[in-house]
Coordinates of C-alpha atoms in Angstrom, one line a residue:
Chain A
G1 CA 2.4 7.9 -12.2
A2 CA 2.8 6.4 -8.7
G3 CA 1.9 2.8 -8.3
V4 CA 0.5 1.0 -5.2
S5 CA 2.8 1.4 -2.3
Q6 CA 2.9 -0.6 1.0
S7 CA 4.7 -0.1 4.2
P8 CA 6.6 -1.4 5.9
S9 CA 8.4 -3.6 3.4
N10 CA 9.5 -6.0 6.1
K11 CA 8.2 -6.5 9.6
V12 CA 9.5 -8.8 12.3
T13 CA 7.4 -9.1 15.4
E14 CA 7.1 -11.3 18.4
K15 CA 4.2 -13.7 18.8
G16 CA 1.3 -12.0 20.6
K17 CA 2.1 -8.5 19.4
D18 CA -0.2 -6.5 17.2
V19 CA 0.9 -5.3 13.8
E20 CA -0.5 -2.7 11.3
L21 CA 0.2 -2.8 7.6
R22 CA -0.5 0.1 5.3
C23 CA -1.5 0.3 1.7
D24 CA -1.6 3.4 -0.5
P25 CA -3.6 2.6 -3.7
I26 CA -3.3 4.3 -7.0
S27 CA -5.2 7.6 -6.9
G28 CA -8.7 7.2 -8.3
H29 CA -8.9 3.5 -7.9
T30 CA -12.1 2.7 -6.2
A31 CA -11.4 -1.0 -5.5
L32 CA -8.8 -2.2 -3.0
Y33 CA -7.8 -5.8 -2.1
W34 CA -5.7 -7.4 0.5
Y35 CA -4.1 -10.8 -0.1
R36 CA -1.5 -12.9 1.6
Q37 CA 0.9 -15.6 0.5
R38 CA 2.2 -18.0 3.0
L39 CA 5.2 -20.1 2.2
G40 CA 4.4 -22.7 -0.5
Q41 CA 0.9 -21.5 -1.0
G42 CA -1.0 -19.4 -3.5
L43 CA -2.2 -15.9 -3.0
E44 CA -5.1 -16.0 -0.6
F45 CA -7.8 -13.3 -0.7
L46 CA -8.4 -11.5 2.6
I47 CA -10.7 -8.5 2.1
Y48 CA -12.1 -6.2 -0.6
F49 CA -13.1 -2.6 -0.4
Q50 CA -15.2 -0.9 -3.1
G51 CA -15.8 2.8 -2.7
N52 CA -18.1 3.5 0.2
S53 CA -19.7 0.1 0.2
A54 CA -19.5 -2.3 3.0
P55 CA -16.2 -4.3 2.6
D56 CA -16.2 -8.0 1.6
K57 CA -14.5 -9.6 4.6
S58 CA -15.1 -13.2 3.6
G59 CA -11.4 -14.0 3.3
L60 CA -10.3 -12.9 6.7
P61 CA -9.0 -16.0 8.5
S62 CA -9.9 -15.0 12.0
D63 CA -11.3 -12.2 14.2
R64 CA -7.7 -11.2 14.9
F65 CA -7.6 -9.7 11.4
S66 CA -9.3 -6.4 10.6
A67 CA -8.9 -3.8 7.9
E68 CA -10.1 -0.3 7.4
R69 CA -10.2 2.1 4.4
T70 CA -11.2 5.7 4.5
G71 CA -13.1 6.6 1.4
E72 CA -11.0 5.7 -1.7
S73 CA -7.6 6.3 0.0
V74 CA -5.3 4.5 2.3
S75 CA -6.1 1.2 3.9
T76 CA -4.6 -0.4 7.0
L77 CA -4.7 -4.2 7.8
T78 CA -4.3 -4.9 11.5
I79 CA -3.4 -8.3 12.9
Q80 CA -3.9 -8.6 16.7
R81 CA -2.1 -11.1 18.9
T82 CA 0.0 -12.3 16.0
Q83 CA 0.7 -16.0 15.7
Q84 CA 3.5 -17.8 13.8
E85 CA 1.1 -19.0 11.1
D86 CA 0.4 -15.3 10.3
S87 CA 3.9 -15.1 8.8
A88 CA 3.4 -14.3 5.1
V89 CA 3.8 -11.7 2.4
Y90 CA 0.8 -9.4 2.6
L91 CA 0.0 -7.9 -0.8
C92 CA -2.4 -5.0 -1.5
A93 CA -3.9 -4.4 -4.9
S94 CA -6.1 -1.7 -6.4
S95 CA -8.2 -1.3 -9.5
W96 CA -10.5 1.1 -11.2
G97 CA -13.5 -1.0 -10.5
G98 CA -14.3 -4.5 -9.2
L99 CA -13.2 -7.8 -10.6
A100 CA -16.8 -8.4 -11.8
L101 CA -15.9 -5.9 -14.5
N102 CA -12.7 -7.8 -15.3
N103 CA -10.6 -4.8 -14.3
E104 CA -6.9 -5.3 -14.1
Q105 CA -5.5 -5.3 -10.5
F106 CA -2.3 -3.3 -9.8
F107 CA -0.3 -4.8 -6.9
G108 CA 2.0 -3.2 -4.4
P109 CA 5.4 -4.7 -3.5
G110 CA 4.0 -6.4 -0.4
T111 CA 4.9 -6.5 3.3
R112 CA 6.9 -9.5 4.5
L113 CA 5.7 -10.3 8.0
T114 CA 7.7 -12.6 10.2
V115 CA 6.3 -13.7 13.5
L116 CA 8.9 -15.2 15.8
Chain B
I1 CA -12.0 -22.6 -1.8
L2 CA -11.7 -23.4 -5.5
N3 CA -8.7 -25.4 -6.6
V4 CA -6.4 -23.8 -9.2
E5 CA -3.4 -25.8 -10.1
Q6 CA -0.3 -24.8 -12.0
S7 CA 2.3 -27.0 -13.6
P8 CA 5.1 -27.4 -13.5
Q9 CA 6.0 -25.9 -10.2
S10 CA 9.3 -24.7 -11.5
L11 CA 11.4 -25.1 -14.7
H12 CA 14.7 -24.0 -16.0
V13 CA 15.2 -23.3 -19.7
Q14 CA 18.1 -22.1 -21.8
E15 CA 18.0 -18.6 -23.3
G16 CA 16.3 -18.7 -26.7
D17 CA 14.2 -21.8 -25.9
S18 CA 10.4 -21.5 -26.1
T19 CA 8.4 -22.8 -23.2
N20 CA 4.9 -23.2 -21.9
F21 CA 3.1 -24.0 -18.7
T22 CA -0.4 -24.8 -17.6
C23 CA -3.1 -23.5 -15.3
S24 CA -6.0 -25.8 -14.5
F25 CA -9.2 -24.4 -12.9
P26 CA -12.8 -25.5 -12.3
S27 CA -14.9 -25.5 -15.5
S28 CA -18.0 -24.4 -13.7
N29 CA -18.8 -20.9 -12.5
F30 CA -16.1 -19.5 -14.9
Y31 CA -16.0 -15.7 -15.2
A32 CA -12.4 -14.8 -16.0
L33 CA -8.8 -16.1 -15.9
H34 CA -6.0 -13.8 -15.0
W35 CA -2.3 -14.3 -15.6
Y36 CA 0.3 -12.4 -13.6
R37 CA 4.1 -12.2 -13.7
W38 CA 5.9 -11.8 -10.4
E39 CA 9.6 -11.0 -10.5
T40 CA 11.6 -11.3 -7.3
A41 CA 11.5 -8.1 -5.2
K42 CA 8.9 -6.6 -7.4
S43 CA 5.1 -6.4 -7.5
P44 CA 3.0 -8.9 -9.4
E45 CA 2.2 -7.5 -12.9
A46 CA -0.9 -8.3 -14.8
L47 CA -0.3 -10.0 -18.2
F48 CA -3.7 -11.0 -19.4
V49 CA -7.4 -11.1 -18.4
M50 CA -9.2 -13.8 -20.4
T51 CA -12.9 -14.3 -20.5
L52 CA -14.0 -16.1 -23.6
N53 CA -13.6 -19.8 -24.4
G54 CA -11.0 -20.0 -27.2
D55 CA -9.5 -16.6 -26.3
E56 CA -5.9 -16.1 -27.3
K57 CA -4.0 -13.1 -26.0
K58 CA -0.5 -11.9 -26.9
K59 CA 1.9 -9.4 -25.5
G60 CA 5.3 -9.4 -27.2
R61 CA 6.8 -12.9 -26.9
I62 CA 4.2 -14.0 -24.4
S63 CA 0.9 -15.5 -25.3
A64 CA -1.9 -17.3 -23.6
T65 CA -4.8 -19.5 -24.6
L66 CA -8.0 -20.4 -22.8
N67 CA -10.3 -23.4 -22.8
T68 CA -13.1 -22.9 -20.3
K69 CA -15.0 -26.1 -21.2
E70 CA -12.1 -28.3 -20.0
G71 CA -10.8 -25.8 -17.5
Y72 CA -7.3 -25.0 -18.6
S73 CA -5.1 -22.1 -19.9
Y74 CA -1.7 -22.3 -21.4
L75 CA 0.9 -19.6 -21.2
Y76 CA 3.6 -19.6 -23.9
I77 CA 6.9 -17.8 -24.0
K78 CA 8.7 -17.7 -27.3
G79 CA 12.5 -17.3 -27.3
S80 CA 12.9 -17.0 -23.6
Q81 CA 15.2 -14.3 -22.3
P82 CA 16.8 -14.0 -18.8
E83 CA 14.5 -11.1 -18.0
D84 CA 11.6 -13.5 -18.4
S85 CA 12.7 -15.2 -15.2
A86 CA 9.9 -14.8 -12.8
T87 CA 7.0 -16.6 -11.1
Y88 CA 3.9 -16.8 -13.4
L89 CA 0.6 -16.9 -11.5
C90 CA -2.8 -17.6 -12.8
A91 CA -6.0 -16.7 -11.0
F92 CA -9.6 -17.8 -11.5
G93 CA -12.5 -15.4 -11.1
T94 CA -16.1 -16.3 -10.6
G95 CA -17.4 -12.7 -11.0
A96 CA -17.2 -12.2 -7.2
N97 CA -14.9 -9.8 -5.5
N98 CA -11.9 -12.2 -5.2
L99 CA -9.7 -14.3 -7.3
F100 CA -8.5 -17.8 -6.6
F101 CA -4.8 -18.1 -7.3
G102 CA -2.6 -21.0 -8.2
T103 CA 0.8 -21.4 -6.5
G104 CA 2.6 -20.3 -9.6
T105 CA 5.3 -21.6 -12.0
R106 CA 8.7 -20.4 -11.2
L107 CA 10.7 -19.9 -14.5
T108 CA 14.4 -19.5 -14.6
V109 CA 16.0 -18.6 -18.0
I110 CA 19.7 -19.6 -18.1
P111 CA 21.9 -17.2 -20.2

């Protein structure tokens, strides 16, 4: 079956522009996560969606970052007024349930964002 | 932010050699330890989810052990093959909605 897909695979933008990243989770997965990996650092949690519950936004680094998810489908991560430190690989993952149930996460291929 | 450390940062081994690397994590608030394998230009792939002290998991030539009291996990690869070349990530879970990842061990298997 289809895995998690993300688009675009690469995005180069100028400082100050807004960008939107998309994630299509595996059908039926109720949980969806966004992470990012900056150069030389570990994967950093950004935000978590579970079904129709309020998202856990505790990992978002600033108010320039926001994410939406409609039901249990597509999610978009928006970064406004991008800065050079936003350059990273942004990964999306989905799972049947939350991590509290020790469910396996399935990752997408990521979007490499470069802010010039 | 919880500190998860992996060592070594990178290593090169000859095809056929066995190897292992370490993930260190806080020994308090432990819920689960995840191992992932991340090949270049691909998605991270889950290897193991470990929850119990003393747990040992195995998948083919790859196995992992867990010591929650001292806060470490070892990943072993027996008879390394070039296709094992990847970055191996561990991630610590507290039972909340996120995982704390290490920076990974980049393994290169030389044919």
